[in-house]
Structure formats: C-alpha cells, structure tokens
Short mmCIF file of C-alpha atoms and ligand atoms in Angstrom, two decimals:
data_model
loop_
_atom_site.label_atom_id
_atom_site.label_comp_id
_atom_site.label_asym_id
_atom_site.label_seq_id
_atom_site.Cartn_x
_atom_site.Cartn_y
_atom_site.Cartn_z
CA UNK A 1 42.17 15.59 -6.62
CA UNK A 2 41.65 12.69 -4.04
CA UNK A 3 38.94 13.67 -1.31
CA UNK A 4 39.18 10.37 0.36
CA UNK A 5 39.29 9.58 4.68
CA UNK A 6 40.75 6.81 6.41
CA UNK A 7 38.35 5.27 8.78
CA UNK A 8 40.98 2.90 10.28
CA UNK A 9 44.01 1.53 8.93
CA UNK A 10 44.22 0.25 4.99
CA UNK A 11 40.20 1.20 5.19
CA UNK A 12 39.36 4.27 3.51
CA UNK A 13 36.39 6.34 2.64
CA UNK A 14 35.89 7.75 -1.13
CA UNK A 15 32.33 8.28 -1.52
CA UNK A 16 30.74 11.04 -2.57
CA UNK A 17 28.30 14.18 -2.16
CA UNK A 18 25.60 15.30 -4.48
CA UNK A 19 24.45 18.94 -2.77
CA UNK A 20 22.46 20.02 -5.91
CA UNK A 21 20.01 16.79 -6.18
CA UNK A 22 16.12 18.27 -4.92
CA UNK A 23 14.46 14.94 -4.61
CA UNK A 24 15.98 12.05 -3.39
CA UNK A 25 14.61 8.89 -5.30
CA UNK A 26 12.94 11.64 -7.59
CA UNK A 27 10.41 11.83 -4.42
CA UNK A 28 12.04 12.63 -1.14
CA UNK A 29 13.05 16.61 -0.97
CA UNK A 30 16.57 16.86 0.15
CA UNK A 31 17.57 20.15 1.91
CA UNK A 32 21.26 19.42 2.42
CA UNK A 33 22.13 17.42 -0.15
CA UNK A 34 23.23 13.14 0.39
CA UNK A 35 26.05 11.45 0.53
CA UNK A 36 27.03 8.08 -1.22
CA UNK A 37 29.78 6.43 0.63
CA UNK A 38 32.06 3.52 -0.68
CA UNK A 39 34.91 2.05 0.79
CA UNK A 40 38.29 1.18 -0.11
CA UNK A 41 40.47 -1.53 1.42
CA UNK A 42 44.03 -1.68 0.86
CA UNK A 43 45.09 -5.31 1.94
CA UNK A 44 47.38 -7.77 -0.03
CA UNK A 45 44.03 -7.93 -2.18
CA UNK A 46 42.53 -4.44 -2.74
CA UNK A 47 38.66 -4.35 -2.46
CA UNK A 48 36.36 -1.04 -2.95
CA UNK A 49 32.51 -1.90 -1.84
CA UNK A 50 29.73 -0.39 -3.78
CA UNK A 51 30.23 2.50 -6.16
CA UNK A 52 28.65 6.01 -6.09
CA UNK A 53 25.49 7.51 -7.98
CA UNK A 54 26.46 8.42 -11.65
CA UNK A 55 25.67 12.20 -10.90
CA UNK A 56 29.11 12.45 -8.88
CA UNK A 57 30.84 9.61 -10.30
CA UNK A 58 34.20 11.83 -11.18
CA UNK A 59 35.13 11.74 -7.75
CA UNK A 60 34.55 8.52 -7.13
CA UNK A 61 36.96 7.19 -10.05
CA UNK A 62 39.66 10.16 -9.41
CA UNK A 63 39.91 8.59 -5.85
CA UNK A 64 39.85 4.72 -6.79
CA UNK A 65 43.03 5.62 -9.18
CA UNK A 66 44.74 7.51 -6.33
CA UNK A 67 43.95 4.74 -3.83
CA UNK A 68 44.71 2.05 -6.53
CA UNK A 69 47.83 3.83 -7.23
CA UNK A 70 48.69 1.75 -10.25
CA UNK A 71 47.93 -1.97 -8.51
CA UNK A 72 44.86 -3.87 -10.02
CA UNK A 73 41.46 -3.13 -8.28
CA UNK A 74 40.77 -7.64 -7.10
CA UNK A 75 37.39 -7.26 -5.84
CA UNK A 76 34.17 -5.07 -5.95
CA UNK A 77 31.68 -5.87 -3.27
CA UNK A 78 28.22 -5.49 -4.11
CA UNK A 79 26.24 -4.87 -1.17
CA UNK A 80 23.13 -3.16 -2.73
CA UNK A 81 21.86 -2.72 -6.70
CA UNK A 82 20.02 0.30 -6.66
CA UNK A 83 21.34 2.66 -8.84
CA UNK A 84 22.64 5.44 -6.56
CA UNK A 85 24.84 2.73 -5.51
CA UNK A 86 25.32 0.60 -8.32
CA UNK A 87 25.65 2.99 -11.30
CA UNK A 88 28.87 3.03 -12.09
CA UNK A 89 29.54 -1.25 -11.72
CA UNK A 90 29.52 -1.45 -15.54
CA UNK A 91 32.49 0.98 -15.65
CA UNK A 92 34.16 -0.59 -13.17
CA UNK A 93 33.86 -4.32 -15.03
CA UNK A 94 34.98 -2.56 -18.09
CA UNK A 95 37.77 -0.53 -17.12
CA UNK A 96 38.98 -3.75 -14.03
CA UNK A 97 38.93 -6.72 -16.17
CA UNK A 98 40.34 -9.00 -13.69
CA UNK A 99 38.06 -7.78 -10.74
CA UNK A 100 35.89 -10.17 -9.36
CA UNK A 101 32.42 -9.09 -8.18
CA UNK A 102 31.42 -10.21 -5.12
CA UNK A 103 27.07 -10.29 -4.96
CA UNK A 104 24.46 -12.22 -4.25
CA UNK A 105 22.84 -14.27 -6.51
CA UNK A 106 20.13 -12.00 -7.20
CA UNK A 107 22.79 -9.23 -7.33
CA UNK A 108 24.24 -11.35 -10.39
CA UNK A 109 21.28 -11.26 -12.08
CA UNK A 110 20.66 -7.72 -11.42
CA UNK A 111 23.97 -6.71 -12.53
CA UNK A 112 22.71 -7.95 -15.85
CA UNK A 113 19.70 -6.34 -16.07
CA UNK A 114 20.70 -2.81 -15.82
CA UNK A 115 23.89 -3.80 -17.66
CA UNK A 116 23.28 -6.40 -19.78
CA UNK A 117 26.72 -8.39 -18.07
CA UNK A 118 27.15 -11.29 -17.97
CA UNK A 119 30.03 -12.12 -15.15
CA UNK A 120 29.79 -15.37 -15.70
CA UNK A 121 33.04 -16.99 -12.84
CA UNK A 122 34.08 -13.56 -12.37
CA UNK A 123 30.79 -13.15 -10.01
CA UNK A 124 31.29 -14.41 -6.77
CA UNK A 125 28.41 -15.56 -5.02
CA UNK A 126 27.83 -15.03 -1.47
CA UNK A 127 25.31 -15.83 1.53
CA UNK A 128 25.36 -15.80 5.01
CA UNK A 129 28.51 -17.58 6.82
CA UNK A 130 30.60 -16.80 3.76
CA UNK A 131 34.03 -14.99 4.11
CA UNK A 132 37.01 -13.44 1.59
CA UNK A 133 40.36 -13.11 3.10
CA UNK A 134 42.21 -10.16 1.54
CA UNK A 135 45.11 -10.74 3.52
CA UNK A 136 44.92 -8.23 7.31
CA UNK A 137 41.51 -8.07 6.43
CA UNK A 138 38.10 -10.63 6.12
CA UNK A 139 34.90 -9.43 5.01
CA UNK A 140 31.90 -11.96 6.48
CA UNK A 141 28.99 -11.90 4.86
CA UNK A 142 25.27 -11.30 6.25
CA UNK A 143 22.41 -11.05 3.63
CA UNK A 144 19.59 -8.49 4.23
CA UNK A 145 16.98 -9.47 1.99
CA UNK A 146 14.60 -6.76 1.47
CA UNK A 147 16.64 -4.05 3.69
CA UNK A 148 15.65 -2.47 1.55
CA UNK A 149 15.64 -4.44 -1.55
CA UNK A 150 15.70 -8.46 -2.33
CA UNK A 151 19.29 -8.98 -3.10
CA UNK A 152 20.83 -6.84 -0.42
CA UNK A 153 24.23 -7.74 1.42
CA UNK A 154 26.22 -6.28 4.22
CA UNK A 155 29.22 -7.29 5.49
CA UNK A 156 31.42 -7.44 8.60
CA UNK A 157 35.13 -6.97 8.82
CA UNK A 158 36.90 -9.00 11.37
CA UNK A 159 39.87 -7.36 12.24
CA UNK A 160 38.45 -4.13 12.81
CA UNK A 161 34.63 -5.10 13.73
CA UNK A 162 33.40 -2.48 10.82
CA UNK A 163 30.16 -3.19 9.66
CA UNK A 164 29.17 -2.60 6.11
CA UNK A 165 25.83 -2.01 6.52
CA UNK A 166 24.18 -0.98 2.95
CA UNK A 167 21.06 1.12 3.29
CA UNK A 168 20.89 0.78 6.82
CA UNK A 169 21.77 3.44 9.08
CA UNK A 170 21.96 5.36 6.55
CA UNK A 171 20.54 9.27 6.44
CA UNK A 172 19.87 12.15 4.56
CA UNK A 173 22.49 14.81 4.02
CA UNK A 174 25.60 15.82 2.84
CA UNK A 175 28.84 15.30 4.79
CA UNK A 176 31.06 18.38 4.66
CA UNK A 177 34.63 16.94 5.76
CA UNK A 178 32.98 15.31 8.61
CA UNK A 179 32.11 12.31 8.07
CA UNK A 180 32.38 10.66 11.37
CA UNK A 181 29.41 10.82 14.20
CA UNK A 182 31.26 12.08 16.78
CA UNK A 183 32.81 14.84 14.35
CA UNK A 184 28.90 16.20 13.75
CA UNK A 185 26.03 17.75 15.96
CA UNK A 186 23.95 14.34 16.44
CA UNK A 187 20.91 16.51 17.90
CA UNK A 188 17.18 16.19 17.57
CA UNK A 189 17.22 17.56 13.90
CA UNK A 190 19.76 14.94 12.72
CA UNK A 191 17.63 12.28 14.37
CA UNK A 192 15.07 13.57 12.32
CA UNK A 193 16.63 13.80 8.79
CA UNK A 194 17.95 9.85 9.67
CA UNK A 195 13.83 8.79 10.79
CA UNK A 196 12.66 10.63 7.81
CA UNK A 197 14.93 8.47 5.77
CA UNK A 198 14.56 5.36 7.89
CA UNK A 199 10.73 5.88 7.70
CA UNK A 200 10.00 6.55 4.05
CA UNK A 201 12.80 4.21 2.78
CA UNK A 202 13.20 1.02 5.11
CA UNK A 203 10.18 1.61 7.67
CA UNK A 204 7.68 -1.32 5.24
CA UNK A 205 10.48 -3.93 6.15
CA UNK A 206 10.44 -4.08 10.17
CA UNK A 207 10.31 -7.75 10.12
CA UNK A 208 13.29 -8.19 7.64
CA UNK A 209 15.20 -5.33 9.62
CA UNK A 210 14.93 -7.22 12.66
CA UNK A 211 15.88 -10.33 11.40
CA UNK A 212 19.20 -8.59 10.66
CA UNK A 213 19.59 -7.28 14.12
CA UNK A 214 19.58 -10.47 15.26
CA UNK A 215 22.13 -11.32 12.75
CA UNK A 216 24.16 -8.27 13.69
CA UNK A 217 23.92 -8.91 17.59
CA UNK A 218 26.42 -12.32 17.18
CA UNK A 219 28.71 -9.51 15.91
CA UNK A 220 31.27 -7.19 17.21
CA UNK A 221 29.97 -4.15 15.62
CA UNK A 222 32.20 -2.16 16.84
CA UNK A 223 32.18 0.69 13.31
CA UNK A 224 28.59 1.17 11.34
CA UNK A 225 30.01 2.16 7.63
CA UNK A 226 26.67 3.06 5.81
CA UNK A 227 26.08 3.76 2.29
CA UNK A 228 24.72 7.15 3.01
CA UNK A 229 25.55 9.45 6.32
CA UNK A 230 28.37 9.57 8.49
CA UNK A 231 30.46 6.83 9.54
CA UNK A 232 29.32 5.64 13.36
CA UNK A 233 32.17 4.89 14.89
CA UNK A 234 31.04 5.94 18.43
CA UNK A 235 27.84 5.35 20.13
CA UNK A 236 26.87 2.66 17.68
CA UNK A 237 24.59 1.12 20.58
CA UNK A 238 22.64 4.08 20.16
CA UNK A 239 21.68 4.19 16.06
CA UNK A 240 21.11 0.38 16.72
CA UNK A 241 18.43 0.98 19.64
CA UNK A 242 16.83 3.73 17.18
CA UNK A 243 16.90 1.19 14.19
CA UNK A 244 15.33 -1.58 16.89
CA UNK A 245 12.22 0.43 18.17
CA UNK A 246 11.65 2.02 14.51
CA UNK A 247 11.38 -1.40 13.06
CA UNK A 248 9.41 -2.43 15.91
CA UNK A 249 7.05 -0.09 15.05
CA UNK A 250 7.46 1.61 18.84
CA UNK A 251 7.02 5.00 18.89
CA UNK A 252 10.10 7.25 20.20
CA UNK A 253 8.14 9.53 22.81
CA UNK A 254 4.61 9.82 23.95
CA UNK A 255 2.90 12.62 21.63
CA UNK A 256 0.15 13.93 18.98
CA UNK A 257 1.27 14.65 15.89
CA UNK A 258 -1.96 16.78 14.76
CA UNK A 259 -2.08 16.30 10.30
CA UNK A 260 -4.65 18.86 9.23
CA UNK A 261 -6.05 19.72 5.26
CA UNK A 262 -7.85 22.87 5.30
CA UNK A 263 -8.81 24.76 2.28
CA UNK A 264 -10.66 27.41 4.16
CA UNK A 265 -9.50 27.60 7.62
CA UNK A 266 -12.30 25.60 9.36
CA UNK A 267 -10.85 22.36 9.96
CA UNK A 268 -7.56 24.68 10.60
CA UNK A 269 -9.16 26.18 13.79
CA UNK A 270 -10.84 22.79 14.92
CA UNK A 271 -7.00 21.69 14.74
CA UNK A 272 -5.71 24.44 16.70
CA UNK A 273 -8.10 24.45 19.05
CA UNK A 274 -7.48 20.82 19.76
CA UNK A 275 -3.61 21.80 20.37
CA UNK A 276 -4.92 24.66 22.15
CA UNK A 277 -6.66 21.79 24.69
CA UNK A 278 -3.87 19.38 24.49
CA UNK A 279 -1.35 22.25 26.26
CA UNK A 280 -4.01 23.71 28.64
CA UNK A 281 -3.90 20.01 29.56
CA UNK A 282 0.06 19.60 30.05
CA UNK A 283 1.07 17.33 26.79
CA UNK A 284 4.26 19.28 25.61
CA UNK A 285 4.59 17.45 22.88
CA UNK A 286 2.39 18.66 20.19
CA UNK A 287 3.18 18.81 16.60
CA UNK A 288 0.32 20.36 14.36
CA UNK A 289 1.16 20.41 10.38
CA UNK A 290 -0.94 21.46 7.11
CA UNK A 291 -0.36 18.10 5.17
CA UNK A 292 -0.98 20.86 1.71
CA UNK A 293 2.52 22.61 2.83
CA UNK A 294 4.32 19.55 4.76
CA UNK A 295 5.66 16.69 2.61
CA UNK A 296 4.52 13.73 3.16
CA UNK A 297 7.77 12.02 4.22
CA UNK A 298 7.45 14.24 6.98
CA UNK A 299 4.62 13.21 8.15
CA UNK A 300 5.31 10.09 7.92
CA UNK A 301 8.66 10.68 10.16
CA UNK A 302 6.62 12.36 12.55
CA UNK A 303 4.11 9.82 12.38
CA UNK A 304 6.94 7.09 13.30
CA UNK A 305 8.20 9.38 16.11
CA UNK A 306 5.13 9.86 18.38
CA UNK A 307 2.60 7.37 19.88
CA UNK A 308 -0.17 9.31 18.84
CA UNK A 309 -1.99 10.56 15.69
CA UNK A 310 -5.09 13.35 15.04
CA UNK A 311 -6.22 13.00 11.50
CA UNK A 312 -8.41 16.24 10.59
CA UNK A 313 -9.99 17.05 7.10
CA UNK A 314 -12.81 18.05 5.08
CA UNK A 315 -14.39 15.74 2.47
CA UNK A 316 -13.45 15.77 -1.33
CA UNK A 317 -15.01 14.21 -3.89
CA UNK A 318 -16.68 11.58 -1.18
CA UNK A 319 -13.81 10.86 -0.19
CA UNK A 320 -10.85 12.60 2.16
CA UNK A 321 -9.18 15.94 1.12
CA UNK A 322 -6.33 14.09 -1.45
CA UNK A 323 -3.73 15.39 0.62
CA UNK A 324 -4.64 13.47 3.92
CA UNK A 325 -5.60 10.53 1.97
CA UNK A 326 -1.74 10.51 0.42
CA UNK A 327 -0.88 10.14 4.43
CA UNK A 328 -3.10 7.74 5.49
CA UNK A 329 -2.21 5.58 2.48
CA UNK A 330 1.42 6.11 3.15
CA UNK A 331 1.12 4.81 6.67
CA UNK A 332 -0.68 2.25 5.35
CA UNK A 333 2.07 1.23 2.67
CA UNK A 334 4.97 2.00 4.90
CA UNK A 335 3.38 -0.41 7.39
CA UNK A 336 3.03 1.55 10.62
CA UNK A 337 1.71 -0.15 13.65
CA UNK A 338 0.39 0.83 17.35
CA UNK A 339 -0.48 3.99 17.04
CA UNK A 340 -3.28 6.00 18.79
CA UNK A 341 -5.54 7.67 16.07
CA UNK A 342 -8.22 10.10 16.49
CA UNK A 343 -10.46 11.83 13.85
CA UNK A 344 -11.86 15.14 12.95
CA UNK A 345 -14.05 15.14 10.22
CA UNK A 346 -15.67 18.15 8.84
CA UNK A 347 -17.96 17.98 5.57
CA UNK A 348 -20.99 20.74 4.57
CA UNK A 349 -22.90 18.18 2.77
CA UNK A 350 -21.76 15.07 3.00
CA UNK A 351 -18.96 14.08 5.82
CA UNK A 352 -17.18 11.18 4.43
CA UNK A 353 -13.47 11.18 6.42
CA UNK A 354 -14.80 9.48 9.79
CA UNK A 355 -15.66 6.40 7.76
CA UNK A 356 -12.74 6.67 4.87
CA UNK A 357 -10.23 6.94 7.35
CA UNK A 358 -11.20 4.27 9.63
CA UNK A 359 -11.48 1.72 6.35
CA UNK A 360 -8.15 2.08 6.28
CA UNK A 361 -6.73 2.74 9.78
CA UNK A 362 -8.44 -0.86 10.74
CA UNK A 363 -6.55 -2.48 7.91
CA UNK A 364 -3.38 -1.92 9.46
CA UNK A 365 -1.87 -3.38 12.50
CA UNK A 366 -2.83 -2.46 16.54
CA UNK A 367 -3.89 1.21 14.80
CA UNK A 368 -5.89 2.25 17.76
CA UNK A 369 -9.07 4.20 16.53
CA UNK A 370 -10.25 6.70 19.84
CA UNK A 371 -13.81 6.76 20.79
CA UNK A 372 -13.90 10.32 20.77
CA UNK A 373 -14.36 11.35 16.98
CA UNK A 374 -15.41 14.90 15.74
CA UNK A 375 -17.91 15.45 12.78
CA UNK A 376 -17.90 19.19 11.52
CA UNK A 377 -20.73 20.97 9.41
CA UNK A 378 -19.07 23.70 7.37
CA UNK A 379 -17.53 25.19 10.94
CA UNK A 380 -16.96 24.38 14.66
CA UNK A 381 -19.24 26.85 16.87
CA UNK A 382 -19.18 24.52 19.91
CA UNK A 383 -15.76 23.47 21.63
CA UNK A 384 -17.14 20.63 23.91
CA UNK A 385 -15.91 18.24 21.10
CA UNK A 386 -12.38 19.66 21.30
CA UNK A 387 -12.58 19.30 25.39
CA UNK A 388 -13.62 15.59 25.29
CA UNK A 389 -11.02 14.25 22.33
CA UNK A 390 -8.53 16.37 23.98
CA UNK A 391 -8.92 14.90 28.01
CA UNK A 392 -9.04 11.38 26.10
CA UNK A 393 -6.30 12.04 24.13
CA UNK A 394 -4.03 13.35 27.38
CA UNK A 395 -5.22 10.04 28.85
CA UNK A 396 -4.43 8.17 26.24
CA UNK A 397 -0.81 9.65 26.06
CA UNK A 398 -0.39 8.38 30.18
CA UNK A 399 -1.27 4.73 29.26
FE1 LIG F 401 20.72 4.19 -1.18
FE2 LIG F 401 18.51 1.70 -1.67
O1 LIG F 401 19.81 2.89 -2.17
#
C-alpha cells in the first residue's frame, strides 16, 4: 500500500516511521517513535534521496515501486551514510542496476565499507557548486562535513527552493499523517524533543553547523526537507534562528537548570531549598531534576536551553556521584559553552565534587564557575549558603 505525500509538485515524501524502536542510536530513549524521511522526485530523470532504516524498509520499497511505477529509478542521492539512512543502498544498487549514486567522495568509500560496493563510474561525485539537472528540477549541492558526520551532503532544489537538509533540522518523533510544520502543534514540548535531538546528536559540531548556515543563507530556502521530523515548509526563519543560537552555544532563555544525585535525600533538600530561594527571589524559570531518574540527553537539552547551571552531588569513590559525572562529561563532549555554573558539594568524609567538577567545567569554553560554592557534611542544618548562591545566582540571571 503506498503511504507516500507530495510536498510540492513531482516531489514526494515516502519515508518512514519506526513507533516501536526504545532507544534511538541504541542510546537516546524515544517516547514517540522517529521518522526517516526520503524523497522522491518525479522529473524526466527520477531521483529518490536517501533510503530508510532497515527496521521499516517494506514501506519504503512498496512506495519507490508505486512512485517508480514501472520507469527505471536514474539516481539515488546520498546525503548522509549512517545506517538509519543508508541501510537499504545495497538493495537499491542491486535491485536499480542502472542507477547512479550521487555521494561524496567519502560517501563512495563508505558505501563500500558497510557494503563491500564498489560503484566504480556509477558513483557520482559531488562538492559544493555542483548541480544535476533532472529535467523541471536541479538539485545543487552543499557539503556539511561533520553535520553530523564527515561525508555529509545536503542539497538545494532550484525550482522549488527545497532544501535537503540531512540530519539537520531534524527531530525526534513519529509523524502520524502530518508531516508538515504547520499541520502539527509546534509548542514548547516539540521544541524540546527537536533540542534534545539537536543537542545530543549535532550540538559537538557548532562550528561546522555554522559554516553551513552561511552556506544556506546565499540560498532561497524557502522548504527545510529533513531526514527525520516534519517537513518545514512554513516558518523556516524560525528552526533556522533555533539551529543559529544552539550552535552558537547561546542559551534560549535566562534560567537554572538545578541537576541533583542524591542517594539519601540530603543533597535533595540542599537542591530544593536552593529552588525554594531562587522563586522567593522572582526567577520563574527553574528546572530541578534527579540526574538517577532523568536521562542524560535531557539534561543535556536542558542544559543547552538555559543560561544557567547548579551542579549538586555527594562524593563517590573520590570522585562525583557517577551519575553527575556522566553529565558533566557529556557537556564536556557535546561541547557546551557560556554557561553560568554553580556547585553544591556534599561529602561525610571526604568532599571531592567542588574540585572534580571544576577540573572539568574550566576545560571547556567561557563555562562560568560562580563564587558562591556550597560544601555539605553529611546534611545542610544552616540555609545562609542557599541565601547567598541563590541572590548571586538571581543576579547572575539579570546580567
Ligand atoms: Fe539520522 Fe546521522 O543519522
């Protein structure tokens, strides 16, 4: 059965939607699901970009027949190689073998190592300022290197000003019929699903992803065609503004995301009573979590949405609880930059998180340790602590 969309003339959508997949990557929990969009264009040459991930690739092939509808499929572009994209191109070679492939070079070489092909001249190899004509239609091409991966693509179709934009602007979820922007609720909790992807998938690359920007601003964007998440065909200015402060390392809005381990409640209530402080003192944005019961990719979203950052947690094993460490280490990774960051430590015997965390918080770019830090024995008895990180934190958050 064909469960394909046009998204303008000749240009259709036949990607897919895997709603049983858990972890996304094997890593990421997923709690509606992803899509993996490919495109089909119908032109004197016909041209589907991409594939789909070889958990739903049924669909994907019962729609490229219909669409194909006997002709030969000419081209498949090849805008990213990871797999959820890329499975099913050894199929395709095997089953088209007069299709062209249309890749970068280190596409090419990809292409044979997860499928031992060779294309040999039916690879086409493209860079920036390259076109194909397939008649109505002309893809240009833009290279993303490391957006998220080295040998990354997108392209740009003149006549209709869609942009093919791989990775990015993608999101988590599954599209249910919908696949447009302005057919879905684009409210704070989509925003959030598309930073927690942005964050944990693309956030290390800022530099590359604003290289492309650049690239993309000569362009008359005037569709964003992602491989995963609606199609933007509205409001693009605004997913573009989001993907410029994110990989700017900006944060959205001025507030404390407060990342607590407890494993007996103490640091808890030194945590609350800090959010407690923050309110009696008028910030309204306050977001407390348990980083044992909060994965880390949402942390880290949160952590990429507000300016500033309370790290609170006991000491294990000399070092910080393993669950805060994972956090710090993944803002570390993920490259975050100019943030505000204050510390509560708490340790019976031997307080260890003040220093640990501050190893690595002044490895990292304009992360802004506050003066105010709070060392706990065993328990807090004694809010003065709380008062003082809290009036420098509400400060801090008016700067
Ligand atoms: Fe959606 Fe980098 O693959």
């Amino acid at each position: 059965m064909r469960t394909t969309r046009k998204i303008s003339d000749n240009i259709y959508y036949l990607g897919a939607n895997d709603r049983r997949i858990a972890l996304f990557e094997n890593l990421f929990p997923l709690n509606n699901g992803i899509s993996y969009n490919s495109y089909f264009i119908d032109d004197e040459k016909t041209a589907v970009t991409d594939t789909v991930d070889r958990f739903v690739s049924d669909s994907f092939f019962e729609n490229l027949a219909q669409l194909l509808n006997g002709r030969p499929l000419d081209y498949l572009i090849v805008h990213h190689m990871e797999p959820d994209h890329a499975a099913n191109i050894g199929r395709l070679i095997e089953m088209y073998p007069d299709m062209q492939v249309v890749c970068s070079l280190k596409a090419n070489q990809m292409i044979k190592q997860f499928f031992g092909a060779d294309l040999g001249d039916r690879a086409i190899i493209v860079q920036d300022g390259d076109s194909l004509s397939l008649g109505k239609h002309k893809l240009h091409f833009v290279t993303a290197p490391m957006v998220h991966w080295p040998e990354v693509i997108m392209s740009w179709e003149e006549s209709t000003g869609i942009l093919f934009s791989a990775d990015a602007f993608g999101a988590f979820g599954a599209l249910d019929g919908r696949i447009f922007n302005d057919e879905i609720l684009i409210d704070e909790s989509w925003w959030s699903e598309a930073r927690r992807y942005y964050a944990n998938i693309v956030g290390k690359y800022g530099v590359q992803v604003q290289a492309v920007l650049k690239k993309a601003d000569a362009l008359d964007v005037k569709m964003i065609a992602p491989l995963h998440g609606p199609v933007w065909r509205s409001n693009v200015a605004d997913f573009i503004a989001k993907y410029d402060l994110w990989s700017r390392y900006q944060p959205e809005e001025k507030g404390v995301l407060i990342a607590y381990a407890s494993m007996y409640g103490n640091t808890e209530a030194a945590a609350n009573a800090l959010a407690l402080a923050l309110a009696d003192r008028g910030v309204d944005k306050i977001r407390l979590r348990d980083v044992s019961v909060t994965d880390v990719s949402e942390l880290i979203s949160l952590a990429w949405k507000y300016s500033n950052i309370v790290i609170a947690a006991p000491t294990y094993n000399g070092n910080m609880h393993p669950k805060m460490e994972h956090f710090v280490m993944d803002m570390k990774h993920l490259n975050l930059q100019n943030r505000g960051v204050s510390i509560i430590e708490n340790g019976s015997w031997g307080p260890a998180v003040i220093r640990k965390a501050s190893e690595i918080l002044e490895s990292m770019k304009n992360m802004r340790i506050l003066e105010q830090k709070i060392s706990i024995k065993s328990a807090l008895h004694d809010l003065e602590p709380i008062e003082k990180m809290a009036d420098e934190i509400a400060a801090d958050l008016k700067n």
